[in-house]
mmCIF file of C-alpha atoms in Angstrom:
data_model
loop_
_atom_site.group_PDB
_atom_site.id
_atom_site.type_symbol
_atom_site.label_atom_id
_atom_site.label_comp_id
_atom_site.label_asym_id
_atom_site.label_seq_id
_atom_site.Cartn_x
_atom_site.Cartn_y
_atom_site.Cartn_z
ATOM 1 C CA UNK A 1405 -96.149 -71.432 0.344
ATOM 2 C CA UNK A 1406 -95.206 -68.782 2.896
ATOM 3 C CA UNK A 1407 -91.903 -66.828 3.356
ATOM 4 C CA UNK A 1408 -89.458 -67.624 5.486
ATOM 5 C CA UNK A 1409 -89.326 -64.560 8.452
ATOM 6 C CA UNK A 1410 -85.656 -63.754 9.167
ATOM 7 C CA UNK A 1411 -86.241 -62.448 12.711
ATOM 8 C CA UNK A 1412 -83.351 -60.157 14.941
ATOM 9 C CA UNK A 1413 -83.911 -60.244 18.784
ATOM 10 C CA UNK A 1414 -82.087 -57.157 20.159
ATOM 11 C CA UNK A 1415 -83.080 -53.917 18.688
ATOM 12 C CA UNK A 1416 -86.558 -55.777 17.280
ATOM 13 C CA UNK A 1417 -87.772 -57.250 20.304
ATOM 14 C CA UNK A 1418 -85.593 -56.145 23.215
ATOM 15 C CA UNK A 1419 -86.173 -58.682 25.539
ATOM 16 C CA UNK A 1420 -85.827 -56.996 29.373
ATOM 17 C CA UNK A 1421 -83.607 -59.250 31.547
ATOM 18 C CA UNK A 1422 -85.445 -61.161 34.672
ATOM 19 C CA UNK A 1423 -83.581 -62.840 37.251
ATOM 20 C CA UNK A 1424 -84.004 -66.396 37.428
ATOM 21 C CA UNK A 1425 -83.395 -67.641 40.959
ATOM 22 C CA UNK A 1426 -83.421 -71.746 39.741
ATOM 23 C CA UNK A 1427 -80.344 -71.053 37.420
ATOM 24 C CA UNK A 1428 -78.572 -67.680 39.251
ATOM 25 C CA UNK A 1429 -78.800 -66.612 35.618
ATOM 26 C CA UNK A 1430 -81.340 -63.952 33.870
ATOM 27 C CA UNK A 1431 -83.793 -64.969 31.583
ATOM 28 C CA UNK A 1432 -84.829 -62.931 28.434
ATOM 29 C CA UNK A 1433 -88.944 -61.577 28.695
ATOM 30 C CA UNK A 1434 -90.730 -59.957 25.610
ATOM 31 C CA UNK A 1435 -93.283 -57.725 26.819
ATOM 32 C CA UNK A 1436 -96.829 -58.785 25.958
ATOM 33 C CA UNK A 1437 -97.419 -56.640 22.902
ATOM 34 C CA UNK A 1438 -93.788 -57.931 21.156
ATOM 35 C CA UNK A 1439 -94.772 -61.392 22.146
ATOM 36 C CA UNK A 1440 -97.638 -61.027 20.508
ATOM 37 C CA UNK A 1441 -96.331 -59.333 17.103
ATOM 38 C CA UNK A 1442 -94.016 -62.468 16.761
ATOM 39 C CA UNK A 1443 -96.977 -65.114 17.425
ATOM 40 C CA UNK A 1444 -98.546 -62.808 14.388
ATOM 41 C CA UNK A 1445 -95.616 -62.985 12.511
ATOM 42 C CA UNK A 1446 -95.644 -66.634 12.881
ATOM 43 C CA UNK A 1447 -98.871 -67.421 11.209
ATOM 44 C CA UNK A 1448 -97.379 -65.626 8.045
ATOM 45 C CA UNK A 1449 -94.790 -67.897 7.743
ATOM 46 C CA UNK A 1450 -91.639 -70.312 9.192
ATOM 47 C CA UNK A 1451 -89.627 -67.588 12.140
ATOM 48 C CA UNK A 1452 -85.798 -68.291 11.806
ATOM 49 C CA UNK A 1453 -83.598 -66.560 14.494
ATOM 50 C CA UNK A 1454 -81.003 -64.073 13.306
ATOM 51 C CA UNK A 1455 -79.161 -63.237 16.179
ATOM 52 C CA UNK A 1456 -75.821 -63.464 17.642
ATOM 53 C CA UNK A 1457 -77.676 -63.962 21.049
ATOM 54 C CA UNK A 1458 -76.582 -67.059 23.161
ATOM 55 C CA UNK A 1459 -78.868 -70.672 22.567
ATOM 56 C CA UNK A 1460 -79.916 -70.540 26.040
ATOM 57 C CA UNK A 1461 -81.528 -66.738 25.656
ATOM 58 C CA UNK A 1462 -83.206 -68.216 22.129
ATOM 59 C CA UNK A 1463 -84.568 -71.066 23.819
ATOM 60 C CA UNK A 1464 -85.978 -69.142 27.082
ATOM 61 C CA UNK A 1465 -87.718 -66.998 24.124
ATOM 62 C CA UNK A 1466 -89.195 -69.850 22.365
ATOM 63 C CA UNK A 1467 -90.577 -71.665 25.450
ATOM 64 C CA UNK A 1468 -92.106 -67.818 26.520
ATOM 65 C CA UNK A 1469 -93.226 -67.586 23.069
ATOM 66 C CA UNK A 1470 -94.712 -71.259 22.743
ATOM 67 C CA UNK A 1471 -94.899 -71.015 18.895
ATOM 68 C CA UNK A 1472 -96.757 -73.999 17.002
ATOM 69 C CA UNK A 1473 -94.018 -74.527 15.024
ATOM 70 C CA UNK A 1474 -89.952 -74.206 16.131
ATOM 71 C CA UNK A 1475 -88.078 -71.562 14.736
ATOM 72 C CA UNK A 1476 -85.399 -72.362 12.470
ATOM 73 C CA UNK A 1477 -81.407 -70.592 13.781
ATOM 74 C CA UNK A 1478 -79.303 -68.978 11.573
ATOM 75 C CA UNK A 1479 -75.735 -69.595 12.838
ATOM 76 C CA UNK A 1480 -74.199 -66.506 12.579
ATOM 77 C CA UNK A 1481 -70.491 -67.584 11.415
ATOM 78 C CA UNK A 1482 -68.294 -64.776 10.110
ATOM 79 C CA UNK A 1483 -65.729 -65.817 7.322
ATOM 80 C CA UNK A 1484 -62.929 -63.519 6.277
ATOM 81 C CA UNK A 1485 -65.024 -62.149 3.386
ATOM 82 C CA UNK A 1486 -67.443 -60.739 5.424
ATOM 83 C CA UNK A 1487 -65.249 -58.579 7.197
ATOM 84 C CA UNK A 1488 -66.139 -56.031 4.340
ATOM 85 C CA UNK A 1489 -69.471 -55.802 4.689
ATOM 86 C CA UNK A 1490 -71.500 -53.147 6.356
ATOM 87 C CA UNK A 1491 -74.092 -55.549 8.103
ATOM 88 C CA UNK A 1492 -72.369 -58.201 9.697
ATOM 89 C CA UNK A 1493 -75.144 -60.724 9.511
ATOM 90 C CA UNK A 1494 -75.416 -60.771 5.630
ATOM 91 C CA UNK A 1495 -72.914 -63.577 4.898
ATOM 92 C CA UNK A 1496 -74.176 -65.656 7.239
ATOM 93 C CA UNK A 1497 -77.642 -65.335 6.190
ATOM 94 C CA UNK A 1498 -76.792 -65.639 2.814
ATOM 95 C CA UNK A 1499 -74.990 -69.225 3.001
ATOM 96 C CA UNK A 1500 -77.851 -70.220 5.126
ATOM 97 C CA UNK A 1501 -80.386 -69.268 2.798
ATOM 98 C CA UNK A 1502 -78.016 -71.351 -0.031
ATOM 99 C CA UNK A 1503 -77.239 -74.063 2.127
ATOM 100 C CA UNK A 1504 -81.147 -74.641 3.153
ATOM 101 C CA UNK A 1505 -82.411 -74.595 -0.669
ATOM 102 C CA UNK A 1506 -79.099 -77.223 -1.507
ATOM 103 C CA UNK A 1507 -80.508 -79.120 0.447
ATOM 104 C CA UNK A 1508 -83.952 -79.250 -0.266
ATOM 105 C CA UNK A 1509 -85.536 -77.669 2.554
ATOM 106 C CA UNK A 1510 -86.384 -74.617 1.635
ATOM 107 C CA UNK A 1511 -90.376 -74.334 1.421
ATOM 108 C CA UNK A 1512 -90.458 -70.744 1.275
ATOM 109 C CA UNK A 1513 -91.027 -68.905 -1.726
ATOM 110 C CA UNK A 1514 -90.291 -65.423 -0.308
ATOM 111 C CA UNK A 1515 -87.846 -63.777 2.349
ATOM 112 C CA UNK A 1516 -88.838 -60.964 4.541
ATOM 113 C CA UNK A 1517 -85.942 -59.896 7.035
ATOM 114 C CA UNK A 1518 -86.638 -58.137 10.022
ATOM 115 C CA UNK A 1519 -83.361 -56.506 11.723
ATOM 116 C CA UNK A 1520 -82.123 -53.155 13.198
ATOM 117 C CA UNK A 1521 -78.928 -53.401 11.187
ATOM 118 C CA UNK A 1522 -79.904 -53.932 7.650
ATOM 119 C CA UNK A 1523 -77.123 -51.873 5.335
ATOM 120 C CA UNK A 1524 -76.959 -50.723 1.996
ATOM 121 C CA UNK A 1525 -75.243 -53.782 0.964
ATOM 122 C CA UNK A 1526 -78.494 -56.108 1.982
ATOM 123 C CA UNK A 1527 -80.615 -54.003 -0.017
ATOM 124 C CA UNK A 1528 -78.690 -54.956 -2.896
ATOM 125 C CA UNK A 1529 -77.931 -58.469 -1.788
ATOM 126 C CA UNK A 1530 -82.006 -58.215 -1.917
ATOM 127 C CA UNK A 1531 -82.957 -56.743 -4.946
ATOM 128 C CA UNK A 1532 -80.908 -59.653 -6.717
ATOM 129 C CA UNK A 1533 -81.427 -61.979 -4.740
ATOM 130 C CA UNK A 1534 -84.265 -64.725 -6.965
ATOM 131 C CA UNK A 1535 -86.853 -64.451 -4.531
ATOM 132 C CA UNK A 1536 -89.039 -61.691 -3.260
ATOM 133 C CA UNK A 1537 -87.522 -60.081 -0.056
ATOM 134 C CA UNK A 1538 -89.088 -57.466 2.147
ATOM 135 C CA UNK A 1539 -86.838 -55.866 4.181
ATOM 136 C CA UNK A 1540 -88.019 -54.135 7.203
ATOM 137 C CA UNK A 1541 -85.582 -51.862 9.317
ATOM 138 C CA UNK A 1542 -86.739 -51.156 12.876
ATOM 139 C CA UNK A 1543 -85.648 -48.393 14.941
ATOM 140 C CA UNK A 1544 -84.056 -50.208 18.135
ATOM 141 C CA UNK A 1545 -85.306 -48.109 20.659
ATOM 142 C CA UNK A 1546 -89.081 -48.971 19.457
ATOM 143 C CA UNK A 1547 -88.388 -52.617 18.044
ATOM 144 C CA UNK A 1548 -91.174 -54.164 16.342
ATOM 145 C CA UNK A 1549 -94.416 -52.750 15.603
ATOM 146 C CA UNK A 1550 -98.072 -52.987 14.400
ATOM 147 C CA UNK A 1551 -96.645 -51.264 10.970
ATOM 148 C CA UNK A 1552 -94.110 -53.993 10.434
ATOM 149 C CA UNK A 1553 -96.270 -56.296 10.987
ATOM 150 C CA UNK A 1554 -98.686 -55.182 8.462
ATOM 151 C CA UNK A 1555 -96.016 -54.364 5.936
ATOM 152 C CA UNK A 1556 -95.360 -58.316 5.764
ATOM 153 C CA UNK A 1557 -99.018 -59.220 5.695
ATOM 154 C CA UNK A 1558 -98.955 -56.632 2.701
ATOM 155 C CA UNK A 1559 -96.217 -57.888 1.075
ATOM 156 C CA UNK A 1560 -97.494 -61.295 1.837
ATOM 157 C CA UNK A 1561 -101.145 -60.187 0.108
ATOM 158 C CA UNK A 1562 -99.182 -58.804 -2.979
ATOM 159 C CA UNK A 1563 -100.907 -60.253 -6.038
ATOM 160 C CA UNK A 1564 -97.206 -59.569 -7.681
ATOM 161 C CA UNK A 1565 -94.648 -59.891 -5.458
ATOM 162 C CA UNK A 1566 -92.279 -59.971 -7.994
ATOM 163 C CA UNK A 1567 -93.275 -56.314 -9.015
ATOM 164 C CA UNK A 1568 -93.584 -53.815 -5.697
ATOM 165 C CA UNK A 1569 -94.863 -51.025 -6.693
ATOM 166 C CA UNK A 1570 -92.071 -48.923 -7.740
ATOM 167 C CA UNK A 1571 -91.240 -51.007 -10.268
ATOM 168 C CA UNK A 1572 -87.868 -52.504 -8.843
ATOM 169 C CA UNK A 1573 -87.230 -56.095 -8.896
ATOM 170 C CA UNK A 1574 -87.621 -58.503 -6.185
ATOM 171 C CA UNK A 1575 -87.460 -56.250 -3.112
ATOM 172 C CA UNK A 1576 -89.065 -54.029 -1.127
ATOM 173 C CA UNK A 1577 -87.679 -52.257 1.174
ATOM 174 C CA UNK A 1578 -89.166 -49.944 4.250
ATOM 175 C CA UNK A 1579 -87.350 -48.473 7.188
#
């Protein structure tokens, strides 16, 4: 099996806004190199969207993209207990993830998250959580890169991805 690739837009790919004279509205273009970290990233396993951007901006990515296989979305729904949290997303993500192995369709057997806002509270969420995670932290102003890129292939590669080399549990984190 291959993880599941929880994938941020702005801050990790920074999409520059193009106007689009058929709609009067402005489409969303990843330069050539981030377009083609995320077709990478693809062949390691299923993308799913973790974004708050709007459907329209996901699905002008995906048709620029032109993946082989659709992204999953992660509806980003805050609930009262996640006004607590440090990274906003977590919740979300987390009753996704629950909701998605409930009801059978989670074929992953690993989670690597890629976001610009990944707190101390997902590391923890992470190193208990009873899959493998890799956590990788861009800085916005670069977004993704070669290294992250590699880090999952690594992680990926791991004969033990239960055991990272530290020793800790479950996750592995790298900012």
């Amino acid at each position: 099996m291959k993880p599941i690739i929880l994938l941020d837009i702005n801050g990790v790919l920074n999409p520059k806004l193009q106007s689009d004279d058929s709609s009067g509205g402005a489409n969303p273009h990843l330069s050539d190199l981030k377009a083609a970290l995320v077709r990478r990233l693809a062949t390691k396993g299923r993308i799913a969207w973790v974004s708050t951007s709007s459907e329209a901006f996901v699905d002008s990515l995906e048709a620029q993209l032109q993946l082989g296989v659709d992204p999953l979305r992660v509806a980003i729904t805050p609930e009262p207990d996640d006004e607590d949290q440090q990274t906003p997303k977590l919740g979300s993500v987390a009753r996704w993830l629950n909701k998605m192995e409930s009801e059978g369709d989670a074929d992953w057997d690993a989670i690597v998250w890629i976001d610009d806002a990944l707190g101390a509270d997902v590391h923890d969420w992470a190193h208990l959580y009873h899959q493998p995670v890799l956590l990788e932290k861009p800085l916005p102003a670069e977004g993704l890169t070669e290294a992250h890129v590699v880090a999952v292939q690594v992680f990926i590669n791991s004969e033990d991805r239960d055991r990272p080399p530290d020793g800790r549990p479950a996750a592995w984190d790298r900012h």
